[in-house]
């Protein structure tokens, strides 16, 4: 088992994401695995005692045990986490898009999966204001967890959920259950108008933001183009926004330097003055590492014109 001290550092002018102190590698067992619609699956893994409970926005690396078609683990956001007498159950919502996730989709109950985590920095849900969760398609996964954490803390949030069509509003029942359980509100948008507003979730945000209780804090996850639009909107509106990013990853722990995201000019200027103080497993003044500096970033931290 590997254990490493986690680090907590400012994300945006002193905003600090909460991160459990340690990650470790452990063998987990598939306890539930079902279809979630539109090519998506809902997976629950039981991890042993001693595996730190992730925070919303954190991720784990899932390594399929041999024989497996893929060598490297696959990063996955945690969509739910609860303690059990034997350890904890972690839930995931994923799309089977390639060799790794298709192999994952074939695992029956009782199968073993090696889990490394919890990794990265989560959403700073403690930032004062109404949490407005903005989800695009399968990007709803970490926001389901955020909604659950807010509900447990006795807080309310607004969830804006968009997808290309009604079928791709995956885990909608789950989202509704969590939001209504806390007295929050669910707002929907689809590109084809088959459910909710016809248009993107960013158009929905633009349309209803003024009617949501102020001050508002955005927490978003979805395709990068959507996150770039949310980031630009938030900067125009002077609304804090935190975006859960993705990058193709190998190690997930800052070692391989394989998951760079370009920093904004402001972040580059700020960090180049403190180059010697950037921890070795994080990025450079030029590039952030998605796995250790993120995956959740404040809008002003990244250069959205250089992100694909
Ligand atoms: C921090 C983080 C959290 C994630 N959370 C989730 C989640 O909750 N649910 C989920 O379904 N997926 C999530 N992903 C994406 C998931 O890791 C990839 O879809 C997966 O690695 C693809 O592996 P594969 O072997 O099935 O596909 P591959 O054969 O490796 O690739 C298949 C296709 O997917 C693309 N792809 C691979 N990795 C990514 C990526 N990170 N982002 C976008 N496209 C990618 C490839 O370019 C290729 O077109 C997350 C990724 C990161 C970095
Ligand atoms: S995945 Fe290796 S440094 Fe981020």
CSV table of C-alpha atoms and ligand atoms in Angstrom, one decimal:
chain,number,residue,atom,x,y,z
A,1,UNK,CA,0.0,0.0,0.0
A,2,UNK,CA,1.2,3.4,-0.8
A,3,UNK,CA,0.5,6.4,1.4
A,4,UNK,CA,1.4,10.0,0.8
A,5,UNK,CA,0.7,13.3,2.6
A,6,UNK,CA,-1.8,15.4,0.7
A,7,UNK,CA,-1.3,19.2,0.4
A,8,UNK,CA,-3.7,22.1,0.6
A,9,UNK,CA,-2.8,25.3,-1.2
A,10,UNK,CA,-4.6,28.5,-2.2
A,11,UNK,CA,-6.7,28.1,-5.4
A,12,UNK,CA,-7.8,31.7,-6.0
A,13,UNK,CA,-6.7,34.5,-3.8
A,14,UNK,CA,-6.8,32.4,-0.6
A,15,UNK,CA,-9.6,30.0,-1.4
A,16,UNK,CA,-8.5,26.6,-0.2
A,17,UNK,CA,-10.0,23.4,-1.4
A,18,UNK,CA,-10.6,20.8,1.3
A,19,UNK,CA,-8.6,17.6,0.7
A,20,UNK,CA,-8.3,14.6,2.9
A,21,UNK,CA,-4.8,14.2,4.1
A,22,UNK,CA,-3.8,10.9,2.5
A,23,UNK,CA,-4.2,8.7,-0.5
A,24,UNK,CA,-3.6,5.0,-0.7
A,25,UNK,CA,-3.9,2.1,-3.1
A,26,UNK,CA,-6.4,-0.6,-2.1
A,27,UNK,CA,-8.2,-3.6,-3.6
A,28,UNK,CA,-12.0,-2.9,-3.8
A,29,UNK,CA,-15.0,-5.1,-4.7
A,30,UNK,CA,-17.8,-4.4,-7.1
A,31,UNK,CA,-21.0,-4.3,-5.0
A,32,UNK,CA,-23.4,-2.8,-7.5
A,33,UNK,CA,-23.1,-2.2,-11.3
A,34,UNK,CA,-26.1,-1.2,-13.5
A,35,UNK,CA,-27.1,0.5,-16.7
A,36,UNK,CA,-27.6,4.3,-16.2
A,37,UNK,CA,-28.9,5.0,-19.7
A,38,UNK,CA,-27.4,6.4,-23.0
A,39,UNK,CA,-24.3,4.2,-22.7
A,40,UNK,CA,-23.6,5.1,-19.1
A,41,UNK,CA,-23.1,2.8,-16.1
A,42,UNK,CA,-23.5,3.3,-12.3
A,43,UNK,CA,-20.8,1.5,-10.4
A,44,UNK,CA,-20.4,1.0,-6.6
A,45,UNK,CA,-17.1,-0.3,-5.2
A,46,UNK,CA,-16.5,-1.2,-1.6
A,47,UNK,CA,-13.1,0.0,-0.3
A,48,UNK,CA,-11.6,-1.3,2.9
A,49,UNK,CA,-11.3,0.6,6.2
A,50,UNK,CA,-8.5,3.0,6.2
A,51,UNK,CA,-9.3,4.4,2.7
A,52,UNK,CA,-10.0,8.1,3.3
A,53,UNK,CA,-13.5,9.2,2.4
A,54,UNK,CA,-13.1,11.5,-0.7
A,55,UNK,CA,-14.4,15.0,-0.9
A,56,UNK,CA,-16.8,16.1,-3.7
A,57,UNK,CA,-14.7,16.9,-6.8
A,58,UNK,CA,-11.9,14.5,-5.9
A,59,UNK,CA,-11.3,11.5,-8.1
A,60,UNK,CA,-9.7,8.0,-7.9
A,61,UNK,CA,-7.7,6.0,-10.3
A,62,UNK,CA,-9.4,2.7,-11.2
A,63,UNK,CA,-7.1,-0.2,-12.3
A,64,UNK,CA,-8.7,-3.2,-13.8
A,65,UNK,CA,-7.0,-6.3,-12.5
A,66,UNK,CA,-5.3,-8.7,-15.0
A,67,UNK,CA,-6.2,-9.9,-17.5
A,68,UNK,CA,-7.0,-6.4,-18.7
A,69,UNK,CA,-6.9,-4.7,-22.1
A,70,UNK,CA,-5.3,-1.6,-20.6
A,71,UNK,CA,-2.1,-1.1,-18.7
A,72,UNK,CA,-2.8,2.2,-17.0
A,73,UNK,CA,-5.6,3.0,-14.5
A,74,UNK,CA,-8.5,5.3,-15.5
A,75,UNK,CA,-9.4,8.5,-13.6
A,76,UNK,CA,-13.0,8.6,-12.3
A,77,UNK,CA,-14.8,11.3,-10.3
A,78,UNK,CA,-16.5,10.1,-7.2
A,79,UNK,CA,-20.3,10.5,-7.5
A,80,UNK,CA,-21.1,9.2,-4.0
A,81,UNK,CA,-19.3,8.1,-0.8
A,82,UNK,CA,-20.6,6.6,2.4
A,83,UNK,CA,-19.1,4.8,5.3
A,84,UNK,CA,-20.1,1.1,5.8
A,85,UNK,CA,-19.1,-1.3,8.7
A,86,UNK,CA,-16.5,-2.8,6.4
A,87,UNK,CA,-15.0,0.5,5.1
A,88,UNK,CA,-16.8,2.7,2.5
A,89,UNK,CA,-18.8,2.4,-0.6
A,90,UNK,CA,-17.8,4.7,-3.5
A,91,UNK,CA,-20.2,5.4,-6.4
A,92,UNK,CA,-19.3,6.3,-10.0
A,93,UNK,CA,-21.2,7.4,-13.1
A,94,UNK,CA,-19.3,6.7,-16.2
A,95,UNK,CA,-19.6,6.4,-20.0
A,96,UNK,CA,-18.1,3.3,-21.6
A,97,UNK,CA,-16.2,5.1,-24.4
A,98,UNK,CA,-13.0,3.1,-24.9
A,99,UNK,CA,-11.0,-0.1,-24.0
A,100,UNK,CA,-10.7,0.7,-20.3
A,101,UNK,CA,-14.2,1.8,-19.5
A,102,UNK,CA,-15.7,-0.9,-21.7
A,103,UNK,CA,-13.7,-3.5,-19.7
A,104,UNK,CA,-14.9,-1.8,-16.5
A,105,UNK,CA,-18.5,-2.1,-17.8
A,106,UNK,CA,-18.1,-5.9,-18.1
A,107,UNK,CA,-17.2,-6.4,-14.4
A,108,UNK,CA,-19.8,-8.4,-12.4
A,109,UNK,CA,-20.6,-8.0,-8.7
A,110,UNK,CA,-17.8,-9.5,-6.6
A,111,UNK,CA,-15.1,-8.6,-9.1
A,112,UNK,CA,-12.0,-6.8,-7.8
A,113,UNK,CA,-10.8,-3.4,-8.9
A,114,UNK,CA,-7.6,-1.7,-7.6
A,115,UNK,CA,-8.4,1.9,-6.4
A,116,UNK,CA,-5.9,4.6,-5.8
A,117,UNK,CA,-7.2,7.7,-4.0
A,118,UNK,CA,-8.7,10.0,-3.0
A,119,UNK,CA,-6.8,12.3,-5.4
A,120,UNK,CA,-6.7,15.9,-6.3
A,121,UNK,CA,-8.5,19.0,-4.9
A,122,UNK,CA,-12.3,19.1,-4.6
A,123,UNK,CA,-14.9,21.8,-4.9
A,124,UNK,CA,-14.5,24.5,-2.2
A,125,UNK,CA,-18.1,24.1,-1.1
A,126,UNK,CA,-17.4,26.1,2.1
A,127,UNK,CA,-17.1,29.3,0.0
A,128,UNK,CA,-19.9,31.6,1.3
A,129,UNK,CA,-23.0,32.0,-1.0
A,130,UNK,CA,-25.6,29.9,-2.7
A,131,UNK,CA,-23.9,26.9,-4.3
A,132,UNK,CA,-25.1,26.8,-8.0
A,133,UNK,CA,-24.1,23.4,-9.4
A,134,UNK,CA,-23.8,23.5,-13.2
A,135,UNK,CA,-23.6,20.1,-14.9
A,136,UNK,CA,-23.1,19.0,-18.5
A,137,UNK,CA,-24.0,15.4,-19.4
A,138,UNK,CA,-21.9,12.9,-17.4
A,139,UNK,CA,-20.3,15.9,-15.7
A,140,UNK,CA,-23.2,15.6,-13.3
A,141,UNK,CA,-21.2,12.8,-11.5
A,142,UNK,CA,-19.1,14.9,-9.0
A,143,UNK,CA,-22.0,17.3,-8.6
A,144,UNK,CA,-24.3,14.5,-7.4
A,145,UNK,CA,-21.7,14.0,-4.6
A,146,UNK,CA,-21.5,17.8,-4.0
A,147,UNK,CA,-25.3,18.0,-3.7
A,148,UNK,CA,-25.3,15.1,-1.2
A,149,UNK,CA,-22.5,16.7,0.9
A,150,UNK,CA,-24.4,20.0,1.0
A,151,UNK,CA,-27.6,18.2,2.0
A,152,UNK,CA,-25.8,16.5,4.8
A,153,UNK,CA,-24.5,19.8,5.9
A,154,UNK,CA,-28.0,21.2,6.0
A,155,UNK,CA,-27.4,23.5,3.1
A,156,UNK,CA,-29.5,24.1,-0.1
A,157,UNK,CA,-28.3,24.4,-3.6
A,158,UNK,CA,-29.5,25.0,-7.2
A,159,UNK,CA,-28.6,22.4,-9.8
A,160,UNK,CA,-28.6,23.4,-13.5
A,161,UNK,CA,-28.3,20.3,-15.6
A,162,UNK,CA,-27.9,20.3,-19.4
A,163,UNK,CA,-27.3,17.6,-22.1
A,164,UNK,CA,-27.7,17.2,-25.8
A,165,UNK,CA,-31.2,15.5,-25.3
A,166,UNK,CA,-33.4,14.1,-22.6
A,167,UNK,CA,-31.8,10.6,-22.8
A,168,UNK,CA,-28.4,12.1,-22.0
A,169,UNK,CA,-29.6,13.8,-18.8
A,170,UNK,CA,-28.1,10.7,-17.1
A,171,UNK,CA,-28.9,9.9,-13.5
A,172,UNK,CA,-31.7,12.4,-13.5
A,173,UNK,CA,-33.7,10.5,-11.0
A,174,UNK,CA,-30.7,10.4,-8.7
A,175,UNK,CA,-30.1,14.2,-9.2
A,176,UNK,CA,-33.8,15.0,-8.5
A,177,UNK,CA,-33.8,12.8,-5.3
A,178,UNK,CA,-30.8,14.6,-3.9
A,179,UNK,CA,-31.9,18.1,-4.8
A,180,UNK,CA,-35.5,17.7,-3.6
A,181,UNK,CA,-34.3,16.0,-0.4
A,182,UNK,CA,-32.5,19.3,0.6
A,183,UNK,CA,-35.3,21.6,-0.6
A,184,UNK,CA,-33.2,22.8,-3.5
A,185,UNK,CA,-34.2,23.3,-7.2
A,186,UNK,CA,-33.4,21.4,-10.4
A,187,UNK,CA,-33.3,23.4,-13.7
A,188,UNK,CA,-33.0,21.5,-17.0
A,189,UNK,CA,-31.8,22.3,-20.5
A,190,UNK,CA,-31.3,20.2,-23.6
A,191,UNK,CA,-29.8,21.2,-27.0
A,192,UNK,CA,-32.8,19.7,-28.9
A,193,UNK,CA,-35.5,21.0,-26.4
A,194,UNK,CA,-36.7,17.5,-25.5
A,195,UNK,CA,-36.5,18.4,-21.8
A,196,UNK,CA,-36.4,21.8,-20.1
A,197,UNK,CA,-35.1,24.9,-21.8
A,198,UNK,CA,-34.0,24.5,-25.5
A,199,UNK,CA,-30.4,25.5,-25.4
A,200,UNK,CA,-27.2,25.0,-23.5
A,201,UNK,CA,-26.8,24.9,-19.7
A,202,UNK,CA,-24.8,28.1,-20.0
A,203,UNK,CA,-27.8,29.8,-21.7
A,204,UNK,CA,-29.9,28.5,-18.9
A,205,UNK,CA,-27.5,29.9,-16.3
A,206,UNK,CA,-27.5,33.3,-18.1
A,207,UNK,CA,-31.3,33.3,-18.2
A,208,UNK,CA,-32.0,32.4,-14.5
A,209,UNK,CA,-28.9,33.5,-12.6
A,210,UNK,CA,-30.5,36.8,-11.5
A,211,UNK,CA,-33.4,34.9,-9.9
A,212,UNK,CA,-31.2,32.7,-7.8
A,213,UNK,CA,-30.4,33.8,-4.2
A,214,UNK,CA,-27.3,36.0,-4.1
A,215,UNK,CA,-24.4,35.8,-3.6
A,216,UNK,CA,-23.9,32.9,-5.9
A,217,UNK,CA,-21.0,30.5,-6.2
A,218,UNK,CA,-20.7,28.3,-9.3
A,219,UNK,CA,-19.4,24.7,-9.1
A,220,UNK,CA,-19.3,23.1,-12.6
A,221,UNK,CA,-18.4,19.9,-14.4
A,222,UNK,CA,-18.9,19.0,-18.0
A,223,UNK,CA,-17.1,19.1,-21.4
A,224,UNK,CA,-14.3,21.6,-21.6
A,225,UNK,CA,-16.1,23.9,-24.1
A,226,UNK,CA,-19.0,24.2,-21.6
A,227,UNK,CA,-16.6,24.9,-18.7
A,228,UNK,CA,-14.8,27.6,-20.7
A,229,UNK,CA,-18.2,29.2,-21.4
A,230,UNK,CA,-19.1,29.0,-17.6
A,231,UNK,CA,-15.7,30.4,-16.7
A,232,UNK,CA,-16.0,33.4,-19.1
A,233,UNK,CA,-19.6,34.0,-18.0
A,234,UNK,CA,-18.5,34.0,-14.3
A,235,UNK,CA,-15.6,36.4,-14.9
A,236,UNK,CA,-17.9,38.8,-16.8
A,237,UNK,CA,-20.5,38.6,-13.9
A,238,UNK,CA,-17.9,38.8,-11.1
A,239,UNK,CA,-19.3,35.5,-9.8
A,240,UNK,CA,-16.8,33.0,-8.2
A,241,UNK,CA,-16.7,29.7,-10.2
A,242,UNK,CA,-14.9,26.5,-9.7
A,243,UNK,CA,-14.6,24.1,-12.6
A,244,UNK,CA,-13.8,20.3,-12.5
A,245,UNK,CA,-11.4,19.7,-15.4
A,246,UNK,CA,-10.3,16.5,-17.1
A,247,UNK,CA,-7.1,15.6,-18.8
A,248,UNK,CA,-5.8,12.2,-20.0
A,249,UNK,CA,-3.8,10.9,-17.0
A,250,UNK,CA,-1.3,8.3,-16.3
A,251,UNK,CA,-0.1,8.4,-12.6
A,252,UNK,CA,-2.8,10.8,-11.1
A,253,UNK,CA,-0.3,11.8,-8.5
A,254,UNK,CA,1.9,14.5,-10.1
A,255,UNK,CA,4.8,12.3,-11.0
A,256,UNK,CA,4.5,11.7,-14.7
A,257,UNK,CA,3.8,15.4,-15.7
A,258,UNK,CA,1.3,14.0,-18.3
A,259,UNK,CA,-1.8,16.1,-17.5
A,260,UNK,CA,-0.8,19.8,-18.0
A,261,UNK,CA,-3.4,22.6,-18.4
A,262,UNK,CA,-2.3,26.1,-19.4
A,263,UNK,CA,-2.4,28.6,-16.6
A,264,UNK,CA,-3.9,32.1,-17.1
A,265,UNK,CA,-1.5,35.1,-17.5
A,266,UNK,CA,-2.5,36.3,-14.0
A,267,UNK,CA,-1.7,32.9,-12.5
A,268,UNK,CA,1.6,32.7,-14.5
A,269,UNK,CA,2.7,36.1,-13.2
A,270,UNK,CA,1.7,35.4,-9.6
A,271,UNK,CA,3.4,32.0,-9.6
A,272,UNK,CA,6.6,32.9,-11.4
A,273,UNK,CA,7.4,35.2,-8.4
A,274,UNK,CA,7.1,32.1,-6.1
A,275,UNK,CA,8.5,29.4,-8.4
A,276,UNK,CA,10.7,28.0,-5.6
A,277,UNK,CA,7.6,27.5,-3.5
A,278,UNK,CA,5.6,25.3,-5.9
A,279,UNK,CA,5.6,21.8,-4.4
A,280,UNK,CA,7.4,19.4,-6.7
A,281,UNK,CA,4.4,17.2,-7.5
A,282,UNK,CA,2.4,20.3,-8.8
A,283,UNK,CA,2.9,22.0,-12.1
A,284,UNK,CA,5.1,24.9,-13.1
A,285,UNK,CA,4.3,28.6,-13.4
A,286,UNK,CA,3.3,27.9,-17.1
A,287,UNK,CA,1.2,24.7,-16.6
A,288,UNK,CA,-0.9,23.3,-13.9
A,289,UNK,CA,-1.1,19.6,-13.4
A,290,UNK,CA,-4.7,18.6,-13.6
A,291,UNK,CA,-4.3,15.7,-11.1
A,292,UNK,CA,-2.6,17.6,-8.3
A,293,UNK,CA,-3.3,21.3,-8.8
A,294,UNK,CA,-6.9,20.3,-9.8
A,295,UNK,CA,-9.0,18.8,-11.0
A,296,UNK,CA,-11.1,21.6,-9.6
A,297,UNK,CA,-9.8,25.1,-10.6
A,298,UNK,CA,-11.0,28.6,-10.0
A,299,UNK,CA,-12.0,30.2,-13.3
A,300,UNK,CA,-9.3,32.9,-13.2
A,301,UNK,CA,-6.5,30.2,-12.8
A,302,UNK,CA,-6.6,28.8,-16.4
A,303,UNK,CA,-6.1,30.1,-19.9
A,304,UNK,CA,-9.5,29.2,-21.5
A,305,UNK,CA,-8.3,30.2,-25.0
A,306,UNK,CA,-5.7,27.4,-24.9
A,307,UNK,CA,-7.9,24.7,-23.5
A,308,UNK,CA,-9.4,22.1,-25.9
B,1,LIG,C1,-10.3,13.8,-13.0
B,1,LIG,C2,-11.1,13.0,-14.0
B,1,LIG,C3,-12.4,12.6,-13.7
B,1,LIG,C4,-13.1,11.8,-14.6
B,1,LIG,N1,-14.4,11.4,-14.2
B,1,LIG,C5,-15.1,10.7,-15.0
B,1,LIG,C6,-16.4,10.3,-14.7
B,1,LIG,O1,-16.9,10.6,-13.6
B,1,LIG,N2,-17.2,9.6,-15.6
B,1,LIG,C7,-16.7,9.3,-16.8
B,1,LIG,O2,-17.4,8.7,-17.6
B,1,LIG,N3,-15.4,9.7,-17.2
B,1,LIG,C8,-14.7,10.4,-16.3
B,1,LIG,N4,-13.4,10.8,-16.7
B,1,LIG,C9,-12.9,10.4,-18.1
B,1,LIG,C10,-12.4,9.0,-18.1
B,1,LIG,O3,-11.3,8.9,-17.3
B,1,LIG,C11,-12.1,8.6,-19.5
B,1,LIG,O4,-13.3,8.5,-20.3
B,1,LIG,C12,-11.4,7.2,-19.5
B,1,LIG,O5,-10.1,7.4,-19.0
B,1,LIG,C13,-11.4,6.7,-20.9
B,1,LIG,O6,-10.7,5.5,-20.9
B,1,LIG,P1,-10.9,4.3,-21.9
B,1,LIG,O7,-9.8,3.3,-21.8
B,1,LIG,O8,-12.3,3.8,-21.8
B,1,LIG,O9,-10.8,5.1,-23.3
B,1,LIG,P2,-9.6,5.4,-24.2
B,1,LIG,O10,-9.5,4.2,-25.1
B,1,LIG,O11,-8.4,5.7,-23.3
B,1,LIG,O12,-10.1,6.6,-24.9
B,1,LIG,C14,-11.4,6.6,-25.6
B,1,LIG,C15,-11.7,8.0,-26.0
B,1,LIG,O13,-11.9,8.8,-24.8
B,1,LIG,C16,-11.1,9.9,-24.8
B,1,LIG,N5,-10.6,10.2,-23.4
B,1,LIG,C17,-9.8,9.5,-22.7
B,1,LIG,N6,-9.6,10.1,-21.5
B,1,LIG,C18,-10.4,11.2,-21.5
B,1,LIG,C19,-10.6,12.2,-20.6
B,1,LIG,N7,-10.0,12.3,-19.4
B,1,LIG,N8,-11.5,13.2,-21.0
B,1,LIG,C20,-12.1,13.2,-22.1
B,1,LIG,N9,-11.9,12.2,-23.1
B,1,LIG,C21,-11.0,11.3,-22.7
B,1,LIG,C22,-9.9,9.5,-25.7
B,1,LIG,O14,-9.2,10.6,-26.3
B,1,LIG,C23,-10.6,8.7,-26.7
B,1,LIG,O15,-11.3,9.5,-27.7
B,1,LIG,C24,-12.6,11.5,-15.8
B,1,LIG,C25,-11.3,11.9,-16.2
B,1,LIG,C26,-10.6,12.7,-15.3
B,1,LIG,C27,-9.2,13.1,-15.7
B,2,LIG,S1,-1.4,12.2,-14.3
B,2,LIG,FE1,0.7,12.1,-13.9
B,2,LIG,S2,1.2,14.2,-13.4
B,2,LIG,FE2,-1.0,14.2,-13.6
